[in-house]
Amino acid sequence: MDQATRFRFDYRPGALRFGAGAAADLATELDEQECDRALVVCGSTVGASPPVIDPVRDGLGDKLADVFAETTPEKELATAIAGADALDAADADAIVSLGGGSSLDLAKAISVVAADDRNRKAIAAEFARRGTISIPEAPLPPIVAVPTTLAGADLSIGAGLNASPDTGLVEEYVSGGLSDPRLMPSAVVYDPELFATTPKSVLAASAMNGFNKGIETLYARTATPVTDGTAVRGLQLLQEGLLELGARGGEGGEGVDDGSADDGAEHGVDAAVLEPVVEGTMLVQYGISRPEESTLSLIHAFGHGLTAGYEVQQGAAHAVVTPHALSYLFEQVDGRRDLLADALGVGDAPDPAGAVVDAVTRVRDALGLPSRLRDVAGPEPAAFEAVAETVLEDSFMANAPAALDPTREEIEAVLEAAY
């Protein structure tokens, strides 16, 4: 390892279940977690779609308490409060989050609110003041995550959360989140057959976000030999699988997502095609969200800057900016380019940095994702100075390679190249 000579790897993931039809094991997993009744948390599209919800209902059997199909991409505190009330009303002692990252984030917030003995107004007041909520000392209802997109938020101890004035909880918009080791899902069930119900366009956009987790994990200053191993193998699976996914037309499935795309807009992809992609997504996440540190870095900071206050979807933002962010990184520092090149199958290239950028670009283009900032609902050049400041202030910048010392002008130049 060439990032550091000493490290401490403190990582506490939940149980991982993988394989086609794994949703059938949900009741067994709840037994393992010593839980009796689960509230399923999902978006309205998922909740109304038999190909997605029925395998989960069947897998839970008598352990299904109720379905709370109210999550949205906005991840509102008001929704979390309603979900905590639904958990209580259903007399459930566990949460099954089903769908994309929004459902998992809301499930974590529901778990926190449900364990908090304060009244809801006090919780909202703290969130308005601090942008977060104190994690209660009381036990949190455990979460079993059942993802259906490839963003890779499943093995994380954090969650995004927002509050809008129109909910009546806050006077002005608040964007924040939660972070605590106890928010790590107790188990994650990766069932490629459920991923196959998601529209290909949603899978493609979310995949770019997950793919970048593997890229960043290798060059982050917080890299370890453990995360090197999982990220390299995960990237190998993802690169091959995503190129195949891009080459395939829509096959099978019912075109279902978690509320972020038009229901039935297109069909999903055969589960066999998705198996290596789902496995790769699982691997690149392993160890990246730890109690004291993360391996998310420069690209994710750009993603936050491009989506803060703009309608551009995070996967599209990552697709646009990643080649330019990597080019900038390699201009400034080594960025472990040789290891990245090996992981992406271009280790014998005379210019490993350029080969890495080209390989990442090929994946993006194969998935049909946007390549220019001007083509998505993101910031215009007049806002680049403010976006650059947001990127520099992002907490993930602390995980960038130690020798990287970006300036606002350099970040603006990356945005201009992406435009």
Coordinates of C-alpha atoms in Angstrom, one line a residue:
M1 CA 0.0 0.0 0.0
D2 CA 1.4 3.4 -1.0
Q3 CA -1.1 5.7 0.7
A4 CA 0.0 5.2 4.3
T5 CA 2.2 2.9 6.3
R6 CA -0.1 2.8 9.4
F7 CA -3.8 2.5 9.6
R8 CA -6.8 1.5 11.8
F9 CA -9.7 -0.1 10.0
D10 CA -12.8 0.2 12.2
Y11 CA -15.8 -1.0 10.2
R12 CA -19.0 -2.7 11.4
P13 CA -21.2 -3.7 8.6
G14 CA -24.4 -5.7 8.9
A15 CA -25.0 -9.1 7.5
L16 CA -24.9 -9.3 3.7
R17 CA -27.3 -11.6 1.7
F18 CA -26.7 -11.9 -2.1
G19 CA -28.3 -13.7 -4.9
A20 CA -31.3 -14.0 -7.2
G21 CA -34.4 -14.6 -5.1
A22 CA -32.7 -13.5 -1.8
A23 CA -35.8 -11.5 -0.9
A24 CA -37.4 -14.8 0.0
D25 CA -35.0 -14.9 3.0
L26 CA -36.3 -11.7 4.7
A27 CA -38.2 -13.5 7.4
T28 CA -35.2 -15.6 8.2
E29 CA -33.0 -12.5 8.4
L30 CA -35.5 -10.8 10.8
D31 CA -35.2 -13.9 13.0
E32 CA -31.5 -13.5 12.9
Q33 CA -32.0 -9.9 14.0
E34 CA -34.4 -11.1 16.8
C35 CA -37.2 -9.0 15.3
D36 CA -40.9 -9.9 15.0
R37 CA -42.6 -7.3 12.8
A38 CA -41.3 -5.0 10.1
L39 CA -42.6 -1.8 8.5
V40 CA -41.6 -1.7 4.8
V41 CA -40.5 1.8 3.9
C42 CA -40.5 2.6 0.1
G43 CA -41.7 5.1 -2.5
S44 CA -45.2 5.2 -3.8
T45 CA -44.2 3.7 -7.2
V46 CA -42.5 0.7 -5.5
G47 CA -45.3 0.3 -3.1
A48 CA -47.8 0.0 -5.9
S49 CA -45.7 -2.3 -8.1
P50 CA -46.4 -6.0 -7.6
P51 CA -43.0 -7.1 -9.2
V52 CA -41.2 -5.3 -6.5
I53 CA -43.4 -5.3 -3.4
D54 CA -44.8 -8.8 -3.8
P55 CA -41.4 -10.7 -3.4
V56 CA -40.8 -8.6 -0.2
R57 CA -44.3 -9.2 1.1
D58 CA -43.9 -13.0 0.4
G59 CA -40.4 -13.0 2.0
L60 CA -41.6 -11.3 5.1
G61 CA -44.8 -13.4 5.5
D62 CA -46.3 -13.0 8.9
K63 CA -43.5 -10.6 9.9
L64 CA -44.9 -7.9 7.6
A65 CA -46.5 -5.3 9.8
D66 CA -47.4 -2.6 7.2
V67 CA -46.1 -0.7 4.2
F68 CA -45.2 3.0 4.4
A69 CA -45.0 4.0 0.7
E70 CA -44.4 7.7 1.2
T71 CA -40.7 8.3 0.6
T72 CA -39.6 10.9 -1.9
P73 CA -36.3 12.1 -3.4
E74 CA -36.7 15.3 -1.2
K75 CA -36.1 13.2 2.0
E76 CA -38.2 15.4 4.2
L77 CA -38.1 15.4 7.9
A78 CA -41.9 15.5 7.9
T79 CA -41.9 12.2 6.0
A80 CA -39.6 10.7 8.6
I81 CA -41.9 11.8 11.4
A82 CA -44.9 10.3 9.6
G83 CA -43.0 7.1 9.1
A84 CA -42.1 6.9 12.8
D85 CA -45.8 7.3 13.6
A86 CA -46.6 4.5 11.2
L87 CA -43.9 2.3 12.8
D88 CA -45.6 2.9 16.2
A89 CA -49.1 2.4 14.9
A90 CA -48.1 -0.9 13.2
D91 CA -46.4 -2.1 16.4
A92 CA -43.3 -2.9 14.4
D93 CA -39.8 -3.4 15.9
A94 CA -37.8 -3.3 12.6
I95 CA -37.7 -1.4 9.3
V96 CA -37.2 -2.9 5.8
S97 CA -36.1 -0.1 3.4
L98 CA -37.0 -1.0 -0.2
G99 CA -35.9 1.0 -3.2
G100 CA -33.2 3.6 -3.8
G101 CA -31.1 5.8 -1.6
S102 CA -34.0 8.0 -0.7
S103 CA -35.9 5.2 1.0
L104 CA -32.8 4.0 2.9
D105 CA -32.0 7.6 4.1
L106 CA -35.7 8.0 5.2
A107 CA -35.6 4.7 6.9
K108 CA -32.6 5.8 9.0
A109 CA -34.3 9.0 9.9
I110 CA -37.5 7.1 10.8
S111 CA -35.4 4.9 13.1
V112 CA -33.9 7.9 14.9
V113 CA -37.2 9.7 15.3
A114 CA -39.0 6.6 16.5
A115 CA -36.4 6.1 19.3
D116 CA -36.5 9.8 20.3
D117 CA -38.8 10.4 23.3
R118 CA -39.1 14.2 22.6
N119 CA -42.1 15.7 21.0
R120 CA -41.9 16.2 17.2
K121 CA -41.7 20.0 17.5
A122 CA -38.6 19.7 19.6
I123 CA -37.0 17.4 17.0
A124 CA -37.8 19.8 14.2
A125 CA -36.5 22.7 16.2
E126 CA -33.2 21.0 16.7
F127 CA -32.9 20.1 13.0
A128 CA -33.7 23.7 12.1
R129 CA -31.0 24.9 14.4
R130 CA -28.2 22.3 13.7
G131 CA -29.1 20.6 10.4
T132 CA -29.1 17.3 12.2
I133 CA -30.8 15.4 15.0
S134 CA -29.2 14.0 18.1
I135 CA -29.1 10.2 18.0
P136 CA -31.0 8.9 21.1
E137 CA -29.2 6.7 23.6
A138 CA -32.2 4.3 23.4
P139 CA -31.9 1.3 21.0
L140 CA -32.8 2.2 17.4
P141 CA -35.2 0.0 15.5
P142 CA -32.9 -2.0 13.2
I143 CA -33.0 -1.6 9.5
V144 CA -32.8 -4.3 6.8
A145 CA -32.0 -2.6 3.5
V146 CA -33.3 -4.1 0.2
P147 CA -31.8 -1.8 -2.5
T148 CA -33.1 -1.7 -6.1
T149 CA -30.7 0.9 -7.5
L150 CA -26.9 1.0 -7.9
A151 CA -26.0 4.2 -6.1
G152 CA -24.3 2.3 -3.3
A153 CA -25.8 3.9 -0.2
D154 CA -26.5 0.6 1.5
L155 CA -23.4 0.1 3.7
S156 CA -23.3 3.6 5.1
I157 CA -23.7 5.2 8.5
G158 CA -25.0 8.4 7.2
A159 CA -28.2 9.8 5.7
G160 CA -29.3 13.0 4.0
L161 CA -32.3 14.8 5.4
N162 CA -34.1 18.0 4.6
A163 CA -37.0 20.2 5.9
S164 CA -39.1 22.6 3.8
P165 CA -41.2 25.5 5.2
D166 CA -44.3 24.2 3.5
T167 CA -44.3 21.2 5.8
G168 CA -44.9 23.5 8.8
L169 CA -41.9 22.2 10.7
V170 CA -39.4 24.9 9.9
E171 CA -39.5 28.6 8.9
E172 CA -36.9 28.3 6.1
Y173 CA -35.4 25.4 4.1
V174 CA -32.9 23.3 5.9
S175 CA -30.6 20.8 4.3
G176 CA -28.6 18.4 6.5
G177 CA -28.3 14.8 7.6
L178 CA -27.6 12.2 10.2
S179 CA -24.4 10.2 10.9
D180 CA -23.8 7.6 13.5
P181 CA -22.4 4.0 13.5
R182 CA -25.7 2.8 14.8
L183 CA -27.3 3.9 11.5
M184 CA -25.5 1.1 9.6
P185 CA -28.2 -1.3 8.4
S186 CA -28.3 -4.5 10.4
A187 CA -28.5 -6.4 7.2
V188 CA -28.6 -5.8 3.4
V189 CA -30.4 -8.1 1.0
Y190 CA -29.0 -7.8 -2.6
D191 CA -31.5 -9.5 -4.9
P192 CA -30.7 -9.0 -8.6
E193 CA -34.3 -9.9 -9.5
L194 CA -35.5 -6.8 -7.7
F195 CA -32.8 -4.6 -9.4
A196 CA -34.2 -5.9 -12.7
T197 CA -37.5 -4.2 -12.0
T198 CA -35.9 -0.8 -12.1
P199 CA -35.8 1.2 -15.4
K200 CA -32.5 1.0 -17.2
S201 CA -32.2 4.8 -17.2
V202 CA -32.4 4.9 -13.4
L203 CA -30.0 2.0 -13.0
A204 CA -27.5 3.8 -15.4
A205 CA -27.6 7.1 -13.5
S206 CA -27.3 5.4 -10.1
A207 CA -24.5 3.1 -11.3
M208 CA -22.3 6.1 -12.1
N209 CA -22.6 7.2 -8.5
G210 CA -21.7 3.7 -7.2
F211 CA -18.9 3.2 -9.7
N212 CA -17.3 6.5 -8.5
K213 CA -17.3 5.1 -4.9
G214 CA -14.8 2.5 -6.1
I215 CA -12.7 5.1 -8.0
E216 CA -12.5 7.4 -5.0
T217 CA -11.8 4.6 -2.5
L218 CA -8.5 3.9 -4.2
Y219 CA -7.1 7.5 -4.2
A220 CA -8.6 8.7 -0.9
R221 CA -6.1 9.5 1.8
T222 CA -8.2 7.2 4.0
A223 CA -7.6 4.2 1.8
T224 CA -6.6 0.9 3.5
P225 CA -5.4 -2.5 2.1
V226 CA -8.9 -3.8 3.0
T227 CA -10.7 -1.2 0.9
D228 CA -8.1 -1.5 -1.9
G229 CA -9.0 -5.2 -2.2
T230 CA -12.8 -4.7 -2.3
A231 CA -12.7 -1.6 -4.5
V232 CA -10.4 -3.2 -7.1
R233 CA -12.5 -6.3 -7.4
G234 CA -15.7 -4.2 -7.3
L235 CA -14.5 -2.0 -10.1
Q236 CA -13.5 -5.0 -12.2
L237 CA -17.0 -6.4 -11.9
L238 CA -18.7 -3.0 -12.4
Q239 CA -16.7 -2.0 -15.5
E240 CA -17.4 -5.2 -17.3
G241 CA -21.0 -5.4 -16.1
L242 CA -21.8 -1.7 -16.8
L243 CA -20.5 -1.9 -20.4
E244 CA -22.7 -5.0 -20.9
L245 CA -25.6 -3.2 -19.3
G246 CA -25.1 -0.3 -21.6
A247 CA -25.0 -2.6 -24.6
R248 CA -28.3 -4.2 -23.7
G249 CA -31.7 -2.8 -24.5
G250 CA -34.5 -2.9 -21.9
E251 CA -35.4 -6.5 -21.1
G252 CA -37.8 -8.0 -18.6
G253 CA -38.9 -6.1 -15.5
E254 CA -41.8 -3.7 -15.1
G255 CA -40.0 -0.4 -15.3
V256 CA -40.2 0.4 -11.6
D257 CA -38.2 2.9 -9.5
D258 CA -38.6 4.5 -6.1
G259 CA -40.4 7.6 -7.3
S260 CA -37.6 9.4 -9.2
A261 CA -38.6 8.5 -12.7
D262 CA -41.8 8.0 -14.7
D263 CA -43.4 4.6 -13.8
G264 CA -43.4 2.3 -16.8
A265 CA -41.2 4.5 -18.9
E266 CA -39.1 1.6 -20.0
H267 CA -38.4 -2.0 -19.0
G268 CA -35.6 -3.1 -16.7
V269 CA -32.7 -5.5 -17.6
D270 CA -32.4 -9.2 -17.2
A271 CA -31.3 -10.2 -13.7
A272 CA -28.5 -12.3 -15.0
V273 CA -26.9 -9.3 -16.6
L274 CA -27.2 -7.4 -13.3
E275 CA -25.7 -10.0 -11.0
P276 CA -22.0 -8.9 -11.5
V277 CA -23.1 -5.2 -11.4
V278 CA -24.9 -5.7 -8.1
E279 CA -22.0 -7.7 -6.7
G280 CA -19.6 -5.0 -7.8
T281 CA -21.8 -2.3 -6.2
M282 CA -21.8 -4.3 -2.9
L283 CA -18.0 -4.6 -2.9
V284 CA -17.0 -1.0 -3.7
Q285 CA -19.1 0.1 -0.7
Y286 CA -17.4 -2.2 1.7
G287 CA -15.4 -0.1 4.3
I288 CA -16.0 3.3 2.7
S289 CA -18.3 4.6 5.5
R290 CA -16.6 4.1 8.8
P291 CA -17.2 5.6 12.3
E292 CA -14.3 8.1 12.1
E293 CA -13.7 8.5 8.3
S294 CA -14.9 7.9 4.8
T295 CA -13.2 7.3 1.4
L296 CA -15.6 9.5 -0.5
S297 CA -13.6 12.4 -1.8
L298 CA -13.2 14.9 -4.7
I299 CA -15.8 13.6 -7.1
H300 CA -18.5 13.3 -4.5
A301 CA -17.7 16.9 -3.3
F302 CA -18.2 18.0 -6.9
G303 CA -21.5 16.1 -7.0
H304 CA -22.7 17.9 -3.9
G305 CA -21.8 21.2 -5.3
L306 CA -23.5 20.6 -8.6
T307 CA -26.8 19.4 -7.0
A308 CA -27.1 21.8 -4.1
G309 CA -30.0 24.0 -5.1
Y310 CA -30.2 22.6 -8.6
E311 CA -32.4 20.0 -10.2
V312 CA -29.7 17.9 -11.8
Q313 CA -29.8 14.3 -10.5
Q314 CA -26.6 13.2 -8.6
G315 CA -25.8 10.4 -11.1
A316 CA -26.0 12.8 -14.0
A317 CA -23.8 15.3 -12.1
H318 CA -21.2 12.5 -11.5
A319 CA -21.4 11.5 -15.2
V320 CA -20.6 15.0 -16.4
V321 CA -17.9 16.0 -14.0
T322 CA -16.0 12.7 -13.3
P323 CA -13.6 12.7 -16.3
H324 CA -12.7 16.3 -15.7
A325 CA -12.3 15.9 -12.0
L326 CA -10.0 12.9 -12.5
S327 CA -8.0 14.8 -15.2
Y328 CA -7.5 17.6 -12.7
L329 CA -6.6 15.2 -9.9
F330 CA -3.9 13.5 -12.0
E331 CA -2.5 16.9 -13.1
Q332 CA -1.9 17.7 -9.5
V333 CA -1.0 14.4 -7.8
D334 CA -0.2 10.8 -8.5
G335 CA -3.7 9.8 -7.4
R336 CA -2.6 6.1 -7.3
R337 CA -3.1 6.0 -11.1
D338 CA -1.3 2.7 -11.5
L339 CA -3.6 0.9 -9.1
L340 CA -6.6 2.5 -10.8
A341 CA -5.3 1.5 -14.2
D342 CA -4.8 -2.1 -13.1
A343 CA -8.4 -2.2 -11.6
L344 CA -9.8 -0.9 -14.9
G345 CA -7.8 -3.3 -17.1
V346 CA -5.5 -0.6 -18.6
G347 CA -2.5 -1.2 -16.5
D348 CA -0.2 -1.7 -19.5
A349 CA -1.1 1.7 -21.0
P350 CA 1.9 4.1 -21.5
D351 CA -0.2 6.9 -19.9
P352 CA -2.1 5.3 -17.0
A353 CA -3.7 8.5 -15.9
G354 CA -5.1 9.2 -19.4
A355 CA -6.1 5.5 -19.7
V356 CA -8.1 5.7 -16.5
V357 CA -9.9 8.8 -17.6
D358 CA -10.7 7.2 -21.0
A359 CA -11.9 4.0 -19.3
V360 CA -14.3 5.9 -17.0
T361 CA -15.5 7.9 -19.9
R362 CA -16.3 4.7 -21.9
V363 CA -18.4 3.4 -19.0
R364 CA -20.3 6.7 -18.8
D365 CA -20.9 6.9 -22.6
A366 CA -21.9 3.2 -22.7
L367 CA -24.6 4.0 -20.2
G368 CA -26.0 6.8 -22.3
L369 CA -25.3 9.4 -19.6
P370 CA -24.9 13.2 -20.2
S371 CA -21.4 14.4 -20.9
R372 CA -21.8 18.2 -20.7
L373 CA -23.0 20.3 -17.8
R374 CA -24.9 22.6 -20.2
D375 CA -27.2 19.7 -21.0
V376 CA -28.4 19.0 -17.5
A377 CA -30.4 21.1 -15.1
G378 CA -27.3 22.3 -13.2
P379 CA -25.6 25.6 -12.6
E380 CA -24.7 28.1 -15.4
P381 CA -21.2 29.6 -15.6
A382 CA -22.3 32.7 -13.7
A383 CA -22.8 30.5 -10.7
F384 CA -19.5 28.6 -10.9
E385 CA -17.7 30.7 -8.3
A386 CA -20.4 29.9 -5.7
V387 CA -20.4 26.2 -6.7
A388 CA -16.7 26.1 -6.4
E389 CA -16.9 27.4 -2.9
T390 CA -19.5 24.8 -2.0
V391 CA -17.2 22.1 -3.4
L392 CA -14.2 23.3 -1.4
E393 CA -16.3 23.5 1.8
D394 CA -17.7 20.0 1.4
S395 CA -16.6 17.6 4.2
F396 CA -15.5 15.0 1.7
M397 CA -12.7 17.2 0.4
A398 CA -10.8 16.3 3.6
N399 CA -10.4 12.8 2.2
A400 CA -8.7 13.9 -1.0
P401 CA -5.0 12.9 -1.4
A402 CA -2.8 14.7 1.1
A403 CA -0.8 16.6 -1.6
L404 CA -3.9 18.0 -3.3
D405 CA -4.5 21.6 -2.4
P406 CA -7.2 22.9 -4.7
T407 CA -8.0 26.5 -5.2
R408 CA -11.3 28.1 -6.1
E409 CA -10.0 29.0 -9.5
E410 CA -8.9 25.4 -10.1
I411 CA -12.3 24.1 -9.2
E412 CA -14.0 26.7 -11.4
A413 CA -11.7 25.5 -14.3
V414 CA -13.0 21.9 -13.8
L415 CA -16.5 23.2 -14.0
E416 CA -15.8 25.2 -17.1
A417 CA -14.3 22.2 -18.8
A418 CA -17.3 20.1 -17.8
Y419 CA -19.7 22.8 -19.2

